Amino acid sequence: MALSRAYEEHEVTPEIRRMYASIRCGFDLPFIRQFSKLSAGIPQYLKVLWKDLESVVCSREFETAARAYQEIAHSSAISGGWTFSNQGSRSCRR
């Protein structure tokens, strides 16, 4: 396998499927991000990557920082500090 495509759960080994479940749980997401699916093309890489990240992602500090970031984004959107029209302001226009 290579990093040339994203591997869905039904395409990977049971060990990688368990890792996908751990990643979903760690990031508190109902899905697997594309980066993890791409990394599954080299299972040993995904294992090493998740082994390094898991303790950070599952820490209280990470959860607190993620919650604070979410609150800042929500507050900016609600208070009018961010609008949909701002999305195009960073595009590469010629």
Tab-separated table of C-alpha atoms in Angstrom:
chain	number	residue	atom	x	y	z
A	1	MET	CA	0.000	0.000	0.000
A	2	ALA	CA	1.051	3.596	-0.514
A	3	LEU	CA	-0.009	7.079	0.530
A	4	SER	CA	-1.717	7.526	-2.826
A	5	ARG	CA	-5.287	6.921	-1.657
A	6	ALA	CA	-7.461	6.971	1.422
A	7	TYR	CA	-8.395	3.586	2.879
A	8	GLU	CA	-11.889	3.158	4.281
A	9	GLU	CA	-12.595	0.924	7.266
A	10	HIS	CA	-13.842	-1.978	5.169
A	11	GLU	CA	-10.535	-1.978	3.222
A	12	VAL	CA	-8.089	-2.275	6.128
A	13	THR	CA	-6.989	-5.019	8.474
A	14	PRO	CA	-8.738	-5.570	11.813
A	15	GLU	CA	-5.731	-4.039	13.592
A	16	ILE	CA	-6.007	-0.806	11.567
A	17	ARG	CA	-9.793	-0.835	12.101
A	18	ARG	CA	-9.187	-0.875	15.866
A	19	MET	CA	-6.740	1.979	15.419
A	20	TYR	CA	-9.360	3.924	13.436
A	21	ALA	CA	-11.782	3.418	16.350
A	22	SER	CA	-9.149	4.675	18.791
A	23	ILE	CA	-8.461	7.722	16.604
A	24	ARG	CA	-12.184	8.526	16.337
A	25	CYS	CA	-12.531	8.217	20.099
A	26	GLY	CA	-9.389	10.234	20.799
A	27	PHE	CA	-10.448	13.135	18.592
A	28	ASP	CA	-14.108	12.721	19.646
A	29	LEU	CA	-15.213	12.577	16.012
A	30	PRO	CA	-17.782	10.345	14.317
A	31	PHE	CA	-15.436	9.898	11.328
A	32	ILE	CA	-11.804	9.293	10.428
A	33	ARG	CA	-9.948	12.267	8.997
A	34	GLN	CA	-8.439	11.904	5.533
A	35	PHE	CA	-4.878	12.125	6.867
A	36	SER	CA	-5.383	8.949	8.888
A	37	LYS	CA	-7.005	7.190	5.935
A	38	LEU	CA	-4.072	8.163	3.735
A	39	SER	CA	-1.579	7.071	6.390
A	40	ALA	CA	-3.212	3.635	6.494
A	41	GLY	CA	-1.520	3.021	3.143
A	42	ILE	CA	1.619	2.386	5.188
A	43	PRO	CA	0.269	0.661	8.308
A	44	GLN	CA	3.583	0.835	10.188
A	45	TYR	CA	3.635	4.624	9.692
A	46	LEU	CA	0.080	4.981	11.025
A	47	LYS	CA	0.969	2.833	14.050
A	48	VAL	CA	3.998	4.964	14.911
A	49	LEU	CA	2.109	8.193	14.228
A	50	TRP	CA	-0.843	7.280	16.447
A	51	LYS	CA	1.442	5.891	19.171
A	52	ASP	CA	3.088	9.330	19.363
A	53	LEU	CA	-0.140	11.330	19.135
A	54	GLU	CA	-2.494	9.257	21.266
A	55	SER	CA	-1.182	10.369	24.653
A	56	VAL	CA	-1.360	14.019	23.581
A	57	VAL	CA	-4.796	13.793	21.965
A	58	CYS	CA	-6.253	11.923	24.936
A	59	SER	CA	-4.831	14.359	27.494
A	60	ARG	CA	-6.898	16.810	29.511
A	61	GLU	CA	-4.740	19.645	28.185
A	62	PHE	CA	-5.611	18.813	24.581
A	63	GLU	CA	-9.301	18.535	25.429
A	64	THR	CA	-9.211	21.887	27.256
A	65	ALA	CA	-7.369	23.586	24.379
A	66	ALA	CA	-9.773	22.119	21.808
A	67	ARG	CA	-12.774	23.282	23.831
A	68	ALA	CA	-11.279	26.796	24.191
A	69	TYR	CA	-10.603	26.960	20.446
A	70	GLN	CA	-14.175	25.864	19.730
A	71	GLU	CA	-15.529	28.556	22.072
A	72	ILE	CA	-13.408	31.250	20.405
A	73	ALA	CA	-14.590	30.193	16.936
A	74	HIS	CA	-18.211	30.047	18.085
A	75	SER	CA	-17.960	33.407	19.818
A	76	SER	CA	-16.421	35.046	16.745
A	77	ALA	CA	-19.143	33.667	14.505
A	78	ILE	CA	-21.981	34.657	16.862
A	79	SER	CA	-20.663	38.134	17.676
A	80	GLY	CA	-20.271	39.081	14.046
A	81	GLY	CA	-16.488	39.009	14.153
A	82	TRP	CA	-16.510	36.475	11.337
A	83	THR	CA	-18.882	36.338	8.393
A	84	PHE	CA	-19.260	34.187	5.317
A	85	SER	CA	-18.086	37.091	3.179
A	86	ASN	CA	-14.701	36.863	4.930
A	87	GLN	CA	-14.058	33.455	3.382
A	88	GLY	CA	-13.024	34.867	0.017
A	89	SER	CA	-10.677	37.515	1.407
A	90	ARG	CA	-7.655	35.186	1.402
A	91	SER	CA	-8.162	33.692	-2.036
A	92	CYS	CA	-5.544	34.069	-4.755
A	93	ARG	CA	-7.197	36.556	-7.061
A	94	ARG	CA	-5.385	37.909	-10.092
